[in-house]
CSV table of C-alpha atoms and ligand atoms in Angstrom, one decimal:
chain,number,residue,atom,x,y,z
A,179,MET,CA,76.6,99.7,163.5
A,180,GLY,CA,75.5,97.8,160.5
A,181,ARG,CA,77.9,95.7,158.8
A,182,LYS,CA,79.6,97.5,155.6
A,183,PHE,CA,79.0,95.8,152.4
A,184,PHE,CA,82.1,94.3,151.2
A,185,ILE,CA,83.0,93.3,147.4
A,186,GLY,CA,86.2,91.3,146.9
A,187,GLY,CA,87.8,90.7,143.4
A,188,ASN,CA,89.9,87.8,143.1
A,189,TRP,CA,91.8,87.9,140.0
A,190,LYS,CA,93.7,84.3,140.6
A,191,CYS,CA,96.1,83.3,138.6
A,192,ASN,CA,95.6,85.6,135.7
A,193,GLY,CA,96.8,88.5,133.8
A,194,THR,CA,99.7,90.4,131.9
A,195,VAL,CA,100.8,93.9,132.9
A,196,GLU,CA,98.8,95.4,130.4
A,197,GLU,CA,95.9,93.2,131.3
A,198,VAL,CA,96.1,94.4,134.9
A,199,LYS,CA,96.5,98.2,133.7
A,200,LYS,CA,93.4,98.0,131.8
A,201,ILE,CA,91.4,96.5,134.5
A,202,VAL,CA,92.6,99.0,137.2
A,203,THR,CA,91.8,101.8,134.7
A,204,VAL,CA,88.2,100.8,134.3
A,205,LEU,CA,88.0,100.5,138.1
A,206,ASN,CA,89.5,104.0,138.5
A,207,GLU,CA,87.0,105.4,136.0
A,208,ALA,CA,84.0,104.1,137.6
A,209,GLU,CA,81.3,106.0,139.3
A,210,VAL,CA,80.5,103.8,142.4
A,211,PRO,CA,78.8,104.2,145.8
A,212,SER,CA,81.1,105.9,148.4
A,213,GLU,CA,83.4,104.1,150.8
A,214,ASP,CA,80.8,104.6,153.7
A,215,ILE,CA,78.6,102.5,151.9
A,216,VAL,CA,80.8,99.6,150.4
A,217,GLU,CA,84.3,98.3,150.9
A,218,VAL,CA,86.2,97.4,147.7
A,219,VAL,CA,89.2,94.9,147.9
A,220,VAL,CA,91.0,93.9,144.5
A,221,SER,CA,93.2,90.8,144.7
A,222,PRO,CA,95.6,90.5,141.6
A,223,PRO,CA,98.4,87.7,141.7
A,224,PHE,CA,101.5,88.7,144.0
A,225,VAL,CA,103.7,89.8,141.1
A,226,PHE,CA,101.4,92.7,140.2
A,227,LEU,CA,100.5,93.8,143.8
A,228,PRO,CA,102.9,96.7,144.1
A,229,LEU,CA,101.6,97.8,140.6
A,230,VAL,CA,98.2,97.5,141.2
A,231,LYS,CA,98.5,99.3,144.6
A,232,SER,CA,100.4,102.1,143.1
A,233,LEU,CA,97.8,102.7,140.0
A,234,LEU,CA,94.5,102.0,142.1
A,235,ARG,CA,92.1,104.6,143.2
A,236,SER,CA,92.7,105.4,147.1
A,237,ASP,CA,88.9,104.2,148.2
A,238,PHE,CA,89.8,100.8,146.9
A,239,GLN,CA,92.3,98.1,148.4
A,240,VAL,CA,94.3,95.5,147.6
A,241,ALA,CA,94.5,91.8,148.8
A,242,ALA,CA,97.1,89.2,148.3
A,243,GLN,CA,96.0,85.5,147.6
A,244,ASN,CA,97.9,83.7,150.1
A,245,CYS,CA,100.6,84.2,152.4
A,246,TRP,CA,102.9,81.7,154.5
A,247,ILE,CA,101.9,80.1,157.8
A,248,ARG,CA,104.4,81.7,159.9
A,249,ARG,CA,107.6,84.0,159.8
A,250,GLY,CA,109.5,83.8,156.5
A,251,GLY,CA,112.8,82.1,156.1
A,252,ALA,CA,113.8,79.2,154.2
A,253,PHE,CA,110.4,78.4,152.4
A,254,THR,CA,111.3,78.7,148.8
A,255,GLY,CA,108.5,80.0,146.8
A,256,GLU,CA,106.5,81.6,149.7
A,257,ILE,CA,105.4,84.8,150.5
A,258,SER,CA,105.2,86.2,154.1
A,259,ALA,CA,102.7,87.9,155.8
A,260,GLU,CA,105.7,90.5,156.9
A,261,MET,CA,106.5,91.0,153.1
A,262,LEU,CA,102.8,91.7,152.6
A,263,VAL,CA,102.9,94.2,155.9
A,264,ASN,CA,106.2,95.7,154.4
A,265,LEU,CA,104.5,96.5,151.0
A,266,GLY,CA,101.7,98.3,152.6
A,267,ILE,CA,99.4,95.4,151.4
A,268,PRO,CA,96.4,95.5,154.0
A,269,TRP,CA,94.4,92.4,153.0
A,270,VAL,CA,95.0,88.4,152.5
A,271,ILE,CA,92.7,85.9,151.2
A,272,LEU,CA,93.3,82.8,153.1
A,273,GLY,CA,91.6,79.0,152.6
A,274,HIS,CA,90.3,79.5,149.2
A,275,SER,CA,89.0,76.4,148.1
A,276,GLU,CA,91.6,76.1,145.1
A,277,ARG,CA,94.4,75.9,147.6
A,278,ARG,CA,92.7,73.8,150.0
A,279,SER,CA,92.0,70.9,147.2
A,280,LEU,CA,94.7,71.4,144.9
A,281,LEU,CA,97.4,72.1,147.5
A,282,ALA,CA,96.1,69.9,150.3
A,283,GLU,CA,95.7,73.0,152.8
A,284,SER,CA,93.8,71.3,155.8
A,285,ASN,CA,91.8,73.1,158.1
A,286,GLU,CA,94.3,73.4,160.9
A,287,PHE,CA,96.6,74.7,158.5
A,288,VAL,CA,94.3,77.3,157.2
A,289,GLY,CA,93.8,78.6,160.6
A,290,ASP,CA,97.1,78.6,161.8
A,291,LYS,CA,97.8,81.0,158.7
A,292,VAL,CA,94.7,83.1,159.5
A,293,ALA,CA,96.0,83.5,163.1
A,294,TYR,CA,99.7,84.4,162.0
A,295,ALA,CA,98.5,87.0,159.2
A,296,LEU,CA,96.1,88.7,161.7
A,297,SER,CA,99.1,88.9,164.3
A,298,GLN,CA,101.2,90.6,161.9
A,299,GLY,CA,98.2,93.1,161.3
A,300,LEU,CA,96.8,91.9,158.0
A,301,LYS,CA,93.0,91.7,157.7
A,302,VAL,CA,91.9,88.2,156.4
A,303,ILE,CA,89.4,86.9,153.7
A,304,ALA,CA,88.9,83.5,155.1
A,305,CYS,CA,87.1,81.1,152.8
A,306,VAL,CA,84.9,78.1,153.6
A,307,GLY,CA,82.7,76.0,151.6
A,308,GLU,CA,81.5,72.4,150.8
A,309,THR,CA,82.0,70.3,147.7
A,310,LEU,CA,79.2,69.0,145.7
A,311,GLU,CA,79.3,65.9,147.0
A,312,GLN,CA,79.3,66.9,150.7
A,313,ARG,CA,76.3,69.0,149.8
A,314,GLU,CA,74.4,66.1,148.4
A,315,SER,CA,75.1,63.7,151.4
A,316,GLY,CA,73.6,66.6,153.4
A,317,SER,CA,76.9,67.6,155.4
A,318,THR,CA,77.2,71.2,154.1
A,319,MET,CA,77.0,72.7,157.7
A,320,ALA,CA,79.0,70.4,159.4
A,321,VAL,CA,81.7,70.9,156.8
A,322,VAL,CA,81.8,75.0,157.2
A,323,ALA,CA,81.2,74.4,160.7
A,324,ALA,CA,84.4,72.3,160.9
A,325,GLN,CA,86.4,74.8,158.6
A,326,THR,CA,85.4,77.8,160.6
A,327,LYS,CA,85.8,76.3,164.1
A,328,ALA,CA,89.4,75.6,162.8
A,329,ILE,CA,89.9,79.2,162.5
A,330,ALA,CA,87.9,80.4,165.7
A,331,GLU,CA,90.2,78.1,167.8
A,332,LYS,CA,93.2,80.1,166.8
A,333,VAL,CA,92.2,83.4,166.6
A,334,SER,CA,91.5,86.0,169.6
A,335,SER,CA,89.4,88.4,167.6
A,336,TRP,CA,87.4,88.1,164.7
A,337,ASP,CA,87.1,92.2,163.9
A,338,ASN,CA,89.9,91.7,160.9
A,339,ILE,CA,88.3,88.9,159.4
A,340,VAL,CA,85.8,88.6,156.6
A,341,LEU,CA,84.1,85.2,156.4
A,342,ALA,CA,83.6,84.0,152.6
A,343,TYR,CA,81.2,81.1,152.1
A,344,GLU,CA,81.9,79.9,148.9
A,345,PRO,CA,80.5,76.3,147.8
A,346,VAL,CA,83.0,74.7,145.6
A,347,TRP,CA,80.4,73.4,143.5
A,348,ALA,CA,79.6,76.9,142.5
A,349,ILE,CA,83.2,78.6,141.8
A,350,GLY,CA,83.9,79.0,138.3
A,351,THR,CA,81.0,76.7,137.3
A,352,GLY,CA,78.5,79.2,136.0
A,353,LYS,CA,76.1,77.6,138.7
A,354,VAL,CA,75.4,80.0,141.3
A,355,ALA,CA,73.9,79.2,144.5
A,356,THR,CA,70.3,80.3,144.8
A,357,PRO,CA,69.8,83.3,147.2
A,358,ALA,CA,68.0,80.9,149.3
A,359,GLN,CA,70.7,78.4,149.4
A,360,ALA,CA,73.3,81.0,150.1
A,361,GLN,CA,71.0,82.8,152.8
A,362,GLU,CA,70.6,79.3,154.6
A,363,VAL,CA,74.4,78.8,155.0
A,364,HIS,CA,75.1,82.3,155.8
A,365,CYS,CA,72.4,82.4,158.4
A,366,GLU,CA,73.7,79.0,159.9
A,367,LEU,CA,77.2,80.8,159.7
A,368,ARG,CA,76.2,83.4,162.0
A,369,LYS,CA,74.4,81.3,164.4
A,370,TRP,CA,77.6,79.4,164.8
A,371,LEU,CA,79.5,82.4,165.6
A,372,HIS,CA,77.1,83.5,167.9
A,373,ASP,CA,77.1,80.3,169.8
A,374,ASN,CA,80.9,79.7,169.5
A,375,ALA,CA,82.5,83.3,169.6
A,376,GLY,CA,79.5,85.4,170.9
A,377,ASP,CA,76.9,88.1,170.2
A,378,GLU,CA,79.1,90.8,169.1
A,379,VAL,CA,81.2,88.8,166.7
A,380,ALA,CA,77.9,87.3,165.1
A,381,ALA,CA,76.6,90.7,164.7
A,382,SER,CA,79.5,92.3,163.4
A,383,THR,CA,81.3,89.9,161.4
A,384,ARG,CA,80.7,90.2,157.3
A,385,ILE,CA,79.7,86.9,155.8
A,386,ILE,CA,80.0,87.2,152.1
A,387,TYR,CA,79.2,84.9,149.2
A,388,GLY,CA,81.5,83.8,146.5
A,389,GLY,CA,81.0,81.2,143.4
A,390,SER,CA,79.7,82.5,139.7
A,391,VAL,CA,78.6,86.0,141.2
A,392,ASN,CA,78.1,88.1,138.2
A,393,GLY,CA,76.6,91.3,137.3
A,394,ALA,CA,73.2,89.8,136.5
A,395,ASN,CA,72.6,87.6,139.8
A,396,CYS,CA,74.4,89.8,142.4
A,397,LYS,CA,71.2,92.0,143.0
A,398,GLU,CA,68.8,89.2,144.2
A,399,LEU,CA,71.7,87.7,146.4
A,400,THR,CA,72.2,91.1,148.1
A,401,THR,CA,68.6,91.1,149.4
A,402,GLN,CA,69.2,88.4,151.7
A,403,LEU,CA,69.2,89.2,155.1
A,404,ASP,CA,73.0,87.4,155.8
A,405,VAL,CA,74.4,88.4,152.7
A,406,ASP,CA,77.3,91.1,153.3
A,407,GLY,CA,79.1,91.2,150.1
A,408,PHE,CA,80.7,89.0,147.5
A,409,LEU,CA,84.2,87.5,146.6
A,410,VAL,CA,84.1,87.6,143.0
A,411,GLY,CA,86.4,85.4,140.7
A,412,GLY,CA,85.8,85.6,136.8
A,413,ALA,CA,83.7,88.6,136.8
A,414,SER,CA,86.1,90.7,138.8
A,415,LEU,CA,88.2,90.7,135.7
A,416,LYS,CA,85.6,92.2,133.7
A,417,PRO,CA,83.7,95.6,133.4
A,418,GLU,CA,80.8,94.2,135.0
A,419,PHE,CA,82.5,94.1,138.4
A,420,ILE,CA,81.3,97.6,138.7
A,421,ASP,CA,77.6,96.5,138.6
A,422,ILE,CA,78.5,94.1,141.5
A,423,ILE,CA,80.3,97.0,143.6
A,424,LYS,CA,77.0,99.0,142.9
A,425,SER,CA,74.8,96.2,144.2
A,426,ALA,CA,76.0,97.8,147.6
A,427,THR,CA,73.2,100.3,147.0
A,428,VAL,CA,70.5,97.8,146.7
A,429,LYS,CA,71.5,96.4,150.1
A,430,LYS,CA,71.4,99.9,151.6
A,431,SER,CA,68.0,100.5,150.6
A,432,ALA,CA,66.5,97.0,151.1
B,548,PGA,P1,84.0,82.5,140.6
B,548,PGA,O1,85.0,82.5,141.7
B,548,PGA,O2,83.4,83.7,140.7
B,548,PGA,O3,84.8,82.9,139.2
B,548,PGA,O4,83.2,81.5,140.6
B,548,PGA,C1,85.0,82.8,143.0
B,548,PGA,C2,85.9,82.8,143.8
B,548,PGA,O5,86.9,81.8,143.5
B,548,PGA,O6,86.4,83.2,144.6
């Protein structure tokens, strides 16, 4: 079976109740390809998760933007995987570069978080990606392979993981990777999965691209063989997110 196109909307630390309701209204009124063609998951800040979940159309799902590394307890300010499960939140984004860099989350820490979230029944959008310096020094593949390895070592199944390749230099910069640059890394990541996790995992795991995706550049990226969808930041707060969701039909007919 082919890999179903996946569109994630990462709202990051943005929004008020009023703004969130407006975004959900736009999403709810949009005509988009059916669930057989595209899986859509939006990720509001924690405090808006129950509101968004209650208002959002049933063919779209929600994700948290993070969760704690293990069982909850005396960890002030953290949200546990158990709490997300308790609220019926199916997905969580882990290892986003903003957390890796600003909050010093190491590869091992992210790997442990992914494993714990999966063990609690959550599905995970796991992010990897190199900085500009790393790209310029030619270590892109070594960096994303090490990030992926730290996850692979801790998990027994890739069934509930979507791997998001997000070059740090492309995030929030307006400087999108070229389709060829994205394809090159996605293809290498799939090879890595093939060599380290097996044929089946490589063939079925969705590898999505993130970093300055918008309504204008998504179609060309979609045509790349190993691009199975997008993780969208800035543009997921705008109506053009609908155009990005619709790019799934370009993939379908490619
Ligand atoms: P961006 O963010 O689309 O605003 O570049 C992507 C992300 O960080 O997931």
